[in-house]
Amino acid sequence: MYIKNIRKSILKMTHYSKSSHVGTCLSIVDILYVLYFKILNVDPKFPNNVTRDKFILSKGHGSAALYAVLAEKGFFSKDVLKQYYINGGVLPGHLDMTAVPGIELSTGSLGHGLSVGVGMAISNLVDRNPGNIYVLLGDGECNEGSVWEAIMFASHHKLSNITAIVDHNNLQGFGRTEDIINQKNLAERWRSFEWEVFEVDGHSLIDLEKTFKIISNKPKVIIAHTIKGKGISFMENKLEWHYKSPNDEELNLALSELDKTYENYFY
Amino acid sequence: MRTTFIETLIDEAEQDERVFLITPDLGFSVLEKFQKKFPKRFLNVGIAEQNAIGIASGLALSGKIVYVYSIIPFITMRCFEQIRIDVAYLNANVRLVGVGAGLSYGPQGATHHAIEDIGLMRALPNMTVCCPGDPLEAREITKASINYKGPMYIRLGKNNEPRIHKPDTQITIGKAVEVTQGDYLALITTSNTLELGMQWVKEWANEDLQVRLISMPTVKPIDKEAIFNLIQEGIPIYTLEEHSIIGGLGTAIAEIIAESDKKIKFKRIGLPDSFSHNVGDQKFLREKLGLIKPLI
């Protein structure tokens, strides 16, 4: 029941610390689950193994999701999750790679992750290191010009060992992405920059896994169509859950909803 | 200084496979030799400074020692937040190598003047700020940078600066260098004003004023001990830099003096807090903007 646990951890963390960004966290749970439990060559016992795959969460405000996944995977104890976003805690609101093992990059300012991932990808190619680099960006984050600098570079150099994933949930801080900066044709834009582009349902575990496993000789991007707040009916597709945290009542409602959803669910 | 830098870097890269050089499309006629010798370790990322810094950080996090080369305003300010997060915060082994200190690119206009860079870079935690004053300092700092831990900013002038130091002068990161002896005044210079300082000291000597010239090739960490000794001695201290009067060498030394509980005569000579709308070369602009020998 990894996925249920991850979603529950996120809800409890954001409730306990009264912190924001629960919606953006829930939107990427299925992607992170598939990456950490089906795709990435990472070992919680040896988090610094040189040939490991590296995952960068460029949209650093989704930190609670990554913390929850890393704890579920065994990089550190789940007890540490109580230390999220509180005075004297261990886990800051945006990612700090020195906080716990398993975090490959400190992020929180948008538009940085892909460039750093490109640097790691080049290093692996030069060293003939088989590790692959995965970078998850928000669709709103693609407003940042620096993202497109990295996109241009990666395709020019045919970096086949890097995969970007765009969490395309259509909502950003102030409203719907298409109302703020039109990017309805996001996939087409990446394609025109000569990336290998895939579009998937970002909550379909099977489709995600299948797409991650496709080998390409170009850099690859997976536009994952997702729902912000996925899994909790009253949070889904609601802008306010970008900044709100669940109160006691909302937490209980959300947790029991998850129990119901996953009642007959096997992995 | 830029030729000295690149030649030294090539020597080091021959012995150390970790050395990478990145340019956001600048350094024509300077960097080609490195590119030719180490094509796999040379990257022209195009005119994209933010990406240049991010890539440098990714390489550094993977164990490389990465030099990013460009004209100062573009390597320090265009991508300041990338430097702050991906280099300084991560304490990555990235070396930002900027050319065109102060007014070196004078007639190119204010976009190319580098007058705020020292202040910006020294405000960043983890960042070491080196401002060599002659080719010897440039060479020694480049050599030392290979195994230096954490991020560095190396502020170069342009080319063909004269050598001020004797060949056997010891240059250490974080240490001041005494160039001339004298008790009348201590003139502390950094970066490309060492030559000008030397010229003034010679002129003063002709007037029988013996001035102690001190070169400060590292502005952060600054050589506090050397400054404390001057304060203790009670010798007047003047600073000289081709940088805004705000935030550079003069500010760094003023901070030490202010907290020393001692009273000494102190004066900052630098550029005024303004953008230059004058057209002219470095020498012309220095005079126009008040970088002139003070009466002592």
Coordinates of C-alpha atoms in Angstrom, one line a residue, chain A:
Chain A
M1 CA 0.0 0.0 0.0
Y2 CA 2.9 2.3 -0.8
I3 CA 0.8 4.9 -2.7
K4 CA -1.9 5.1 0.0
N5 CA 0.8 5.5 2.6
I6 CA 2.6 8.2 0.7
R7 CA -0.6 10.2 0.2
K8 CA -1.5 9.8 3.9
S9 CA 2.0 11.0 4.9
I10 CA 1.7 14.1 2.7
L11 CA -1.7 14.9 4.2
K12 CA -0.5 14.4 7.8
M13 CA 2.7 16.4 7.2
T14 CA 0.9 19.4 5.8
H15 CA -1.8 19.2 8.4
Y16 CA 0.6 18.9 11.3
S17 CA 2.9 21.7 10.2
K18 CA 0.0 23.8 8.8
S19 CA 2.1 24.3 5.7
S20 CA 1.0 24.7 2.1
H21 CA 1.5 23.0 -1.2
V22 CA -0.5 19.8 -0.5
G23 CA -2.2 20.0 -3.9
T24 CA 1.1 20.0 -5.8
C25 CA 2.4 17.1 -3.7
L26 CA -0.6 14.9 -4.4
S27 CA -0.4 15.6 -8.1
I28 CA 3.0 13.9 -8.4
V29 CA 2.6 10.9 -6.0
D30 CA 2.0 8.4 -8.8
I31 CA 4.9 9.6 -10.8
L32 CA 7.3 9.4 -7.8
Y33 CA 6.0 6.0 -6.8
V34 CA 6.6 4.6 -10.3
L35 CA 10.1 6.2 -10.4
Y36 CA 11.2 5.1 -7.0
F37 CA 9.6 1.6 -6.9
K38 CA 9.8 0.6 -10.6
I39 CA 12.4 2.6 -12.5
L40 CA 15.3 4.2 -10.5
N41 CA 18.4 2.3 -9.8
V42 CA 18.8 3.6 -6.2
D43 CA 19.5 1.8 -3.0
P44 CA 18.6 3.3 0.3
K45 CA 21.4 1.4 1.9
F46 CA 24.0 3.0 -0.4
P47 CA 22.5 6.4 -1.3
N48 CA 25.7 7.7 -2.7
N49 CA 26.5 4.8 -5.0
V50 CA 28.3 6.4 -8.0
T51 CA 26.4 4.6 -10.8
R52 CA 23.0 5.3 -9.3
D53 CA 20.2 7.0 -11.2
K54 CA 19.5 10.5 -10.0
F55 CA 16.1 12.2 -9.5
I56 CA 15.7 15.9 -9.2
L57 CA 12.5 17.5 -8.0
S58 CA 12.9 20.9 -9.7
K59 CA 9.5 22.0 -8.5
G60 CA 10.8 22.1 -4.9
H61 CA 7.5 23.1 -3.4
G62 CA 6.4 19.5 -3.8
S63 CA 9.0 18.6 -1.2
A64 CA 6.6 16.8 1.1
A65 CA 5.8 14.3 -1.6
L66 CA 9.5 13.5 -2.1
Y67 CA 10.2 13.3 1.6
A68 CA 7.2 10.9 2.0
V69 CA 8.4 8.7 -0.9
L70 CA 12.0 8.6 0.3
A71 CA 10.8 7.5 3.8
E72 CA 8.5 4.9 2.3
K73 CA 11.4 3.6 0.2
G74 CA 13.5 3.3 3.4
F75 CA 16.1 6.2 2.9
F76 CA 15.2 7.3 6.5
S77 CA 12.7 6.6 9.2
K78 CA 9.1 7.7 8.7
D79 CA 9.4 9.4 12.1
V80 CA 11.5 12.1 10.5
L81 CA 8.4 13.2 8.5
K82 CA 7.1 14.7 11.7
Q83 CA 10.0 17.1 11.4
Y84 CA 8.6 18.8 8.3
Y85 CA 8.3 22.6 8.3
I86 CA 8.2 23.0 12.1
N87 CA 10.5 25.0 14.4
G88 CA 13.6 23.0 15.0
G89 CA 12.6 20.4 12.5
V90 CA 14.8 18.6 10.0
L91 CA 12.9 19.0 6.8
P92 CA 12.5 22.5 5.3
G93 CA 9.6 23.5 3.2
H94 CA 11.7 23.4 0.1
L95 CA 14.3 20.7 -0.5
D96 CA 17.7 20.7 1.2
M97 CA 20.0 18.0 0.0
T98 CA 21.9 18.1 3.3
A99 CA 18.7 17.3 5.4
V100 CA 18.3 13.6 4.8
P101 CA 19.9 11.0 2.5
G102 CA 18.4 10.5 -1.0
I103 CA 17.8 14.1 -2.0
E104 CA 20.0 14.8 -5.0
L105 CA 19.5 18.5 -5.3
S106 CA 18.3 21.4 -3.1
T107 CA 15.6 23.2 -4.9
G108 CA 12.9 25.7 -4.3
S109 CA 13.6 28.5 -6.7
L110 CA 11.9 27.4 -9.9
G111 CA 13.7 26.8 -13.2
H112 CA 17.0 25.5 -11.8
G113 CA 16.6 21.7 -11.8
L114 CA 16.9 20.9 -15.5
S115 CA 20.2 22.8 -16.0
V116 CA 21.8 21.0 -13.0
G117 CA 20.4 17.7 -14.3
V118 CA 22.0 18.4 -17.7
G119 CA 25.3 19.0 -15.9
M120 CA 25.0 15.6 -14.2
A121 CA 24.0 14.0 -17.5
I122 CA 27.1 15.3 -19.2
S123 CA 29.3 14.2 -16.4
N124 CA 27.9 10.6 -16.7
L125 CA 28.4 10.6 -20.4
V126 CA 32.0 11.7 -20.1
D127 CA 32.7 9.2 -17.4
R128 CA 30.7 6.4 -19.2
N129 CA 28.6 6.2 -16.1
P130 CA 25.4 4.3 -16.8
G131 CA 23.3 6.4 -14.3
N132 CA 20.3 8.2 -15.8
I133 CA 19.0 11.6 -14.7
Y134 CA 15.4 12.3 -14.1
V135 CA 14.1 15.8 -13.6
L136 CA 10.5 16.6 -12.6
L137 CA 9.2 20.1 -13.4
G138 CA 5.9 21.9 -12.9
D139 CA 4.0 23.1 -15.9
G140 CA 3.9 26.6 -14.3
E141 CA 7.7 26.2 -13.8
C142 CA 8.0 26.1 -17.6
N143 CA 7.3 29.8 -17.6
E144 CA 11.0 30.3 -16.5
G145 CA 13.3 31.2 -19.3
S146 CA 16.1 29.1 -17.8
V147 CA 14.1 25.9 -18.4
W148 CA 14.2 26.6 -22.1
E149 CA 18.0 27.3 -22.1
A150 CA 18.4 23.8 -20.7
I151 CA 16.0 22.3 -23.1
M152 CA 17.9 23.8 -26.1
F153 CA 21.2 22.6 -24.8
A154 CA 20.1 19.0 -24.0
S155 CA 18.7 18.4 -27.4
H156 CA 21.6 20.0 -29.2
H157 CA 23.9 17.6 -27.4
K158 CA 21.5 14.6 -27.8
L159 CA 21.7 13.8 -24.1
S160 CA 20.0 10.5 -24.2
N161 CA 20.5 9.8 -20.5
I162 CA 18.2 12.6 -19.3
T163 CA 14.4 12.4 -18.9
A164 CA 12.3 15.3 -17.9
I165 CA 8.8 14.9 -16.6
V166 CA 6.3 17.8 -16.6
D167 CA 3.6 17.6 -14.0
H168 CA 0.9 19.1 -16.2
N169 CA -1.9 19.8 -13.7
N170 CA -2.9 23.0 -15.4
L171 CA -2.8 25.1 -12.2
Q172 CA -0.1 27.4 -10.8
G173 CA 0.1 29.9 -8.0
F174 CA -2.4 32.5 -9.3
G175 CA -4.7 30.5 -11.5
R176 CA -4.9 28.2 -14.6
T177 CA -1.7 27.9 -16.5
E178 CA -3.3 28.6 -19.8
D179 CA -4.7 31.9 -18.5
I180 CA -1.4 33.1 -17.1
I181 CA 0.9 32.1 -19.9
N182 CA -0.7 30.1 -22.7
Q183 CA 1.0 26.7 -23.0
K184 CA -1.9 24.5 -24.2
N185 CA 0.5 23.0 -26.7
L186 CA 3.3 22.2 -24.2
A187 CA 4.1 18.9 -25.8
E188 CA 4.4 20.5 -29.2
R189 CA 6.8 23.1 -27.8
W190 CA 9.2 20.5 -26.4
R191 CA 8.9 18.5 -29.6
S192 CA 9.9 21.6 -31.7
F193 CA 13.0 21.8 -29.5
E194 CA 13.8 18.3 -30.7
W195 CA 13.1 16.3 -27.6
E196 CA 11.4 12.9 -27.7
V197 CA 8.0 13.7 -26.3
F198 CA 5.5 11.4 -24.7
E199 CA 2.1 12.3 -23.2
V200 CA 0.6 10.1 -20.6
D201 CA -2.0 10.0 -17.9
G202 CA 0.2 11.0 -14.9
H203 CA -1.9 8.8 -12.6
S204 CA -1.7 5.6 -14.7
L205 CA 1.0 3.5 -13.1
I206 CA 1.1 1.2 -16.0
D207 CA 1.4 3.9 -18.7
L208 CA 4.0 5.8 -16.7
E209 CA 6.2 2.7 -16.2
K210 CA 5.9 1.7 -19.8
T211 CA 6.8 5.2 -21.0
F212 CA 9.8 5.5 -18.6
K213 CA 11.1 2.3 -20.0
I214 CA 11.2 3.4 -23.6
I215 CA 14.7 3.9 -24.8
S216 CA 15.5 6.9 -26.9
N217 CA 18.6 8.4 -28.5
K218 CA 17.4 11.9 -27.7
P219 CA 16.5 13.6 -24.4
K220 CA 13.1 12.5 -23.4
V221 CA 10.2 14.4 -21.9
I222 CA 7.1 12.9 -20.4
I223 CA 4.2 15.4 -20.3
A224 CA 2.2 13.8 -17.5
H225 CA -1.4 15.0 -17.4
T226 CA -2.2 15.1 -13.8
I227 CA -4.8 16.4 -11.4
K228 CA -3.8 18.8 -8.7
G229 CA -4.9 17.4 -5.3
K230 CA -5.3 13.9 -6.9
G231 CA -7.0 11.3 -4.7
I232 CA -8.9 13.6 -2.4
S233 CA -12.2 14.6 -4.0
F234 CA -12.5 18.0 -2.4
M235 CA -8.9 19.0 -3.2
E236 CA -8.9 17.9 -6.8
N237 CA -8.5 20.7 -9.4
K238 CA -8.9 23.4 -6.7
L239 CA -6.5 26.3 -6.9
E240 CA -6.9 27.1 -3.2
W241 CA -5.1 23.8 -2.3
H242 CA -1.9 25.2 -3.7
Y243 CA -1.6 27.2 -0.6
K244 CA -4.0 25.7 2.0
S245 CA -3.3 23.0 4.5
P246 CA -6.0 20.6 5.7
N247 CA -7.5 21.3 9.1
D248 CA -8.5 18.5 11.5
E249 CA -11.8 17.8 9.9
E250 CA -10.4 17.9 6.4
L251 CA -7.6 15.6 7.3
N252 CA -10.0 13.0 8.7
L253 CA -12.2 13.2 5.7
A254 CA -9.3 12.9 3.4
L255 CA -7.8 9.9 5.2
S256 CA -11.0 8.0 5.3
E257 CA -11.5 8.7 1.6
L258 CA -8.1 7.2 0.9
D259 CA -9.0 4.1 3.0
K260 CA -12.1 3.6 0.9
T261 CA -10.3 4.2 -2.4
Y262 CA -7.6 1.7 -1.7
E263 CA -9.8 -0.8 0.2
N264 CA -9.6 -3.5 -2.5
Y265 CA -6.4 -2.3 -4.1
F266 CA -3.4 -4.6 -4.5
Y267 CA 0.1 -4.0 -5.7

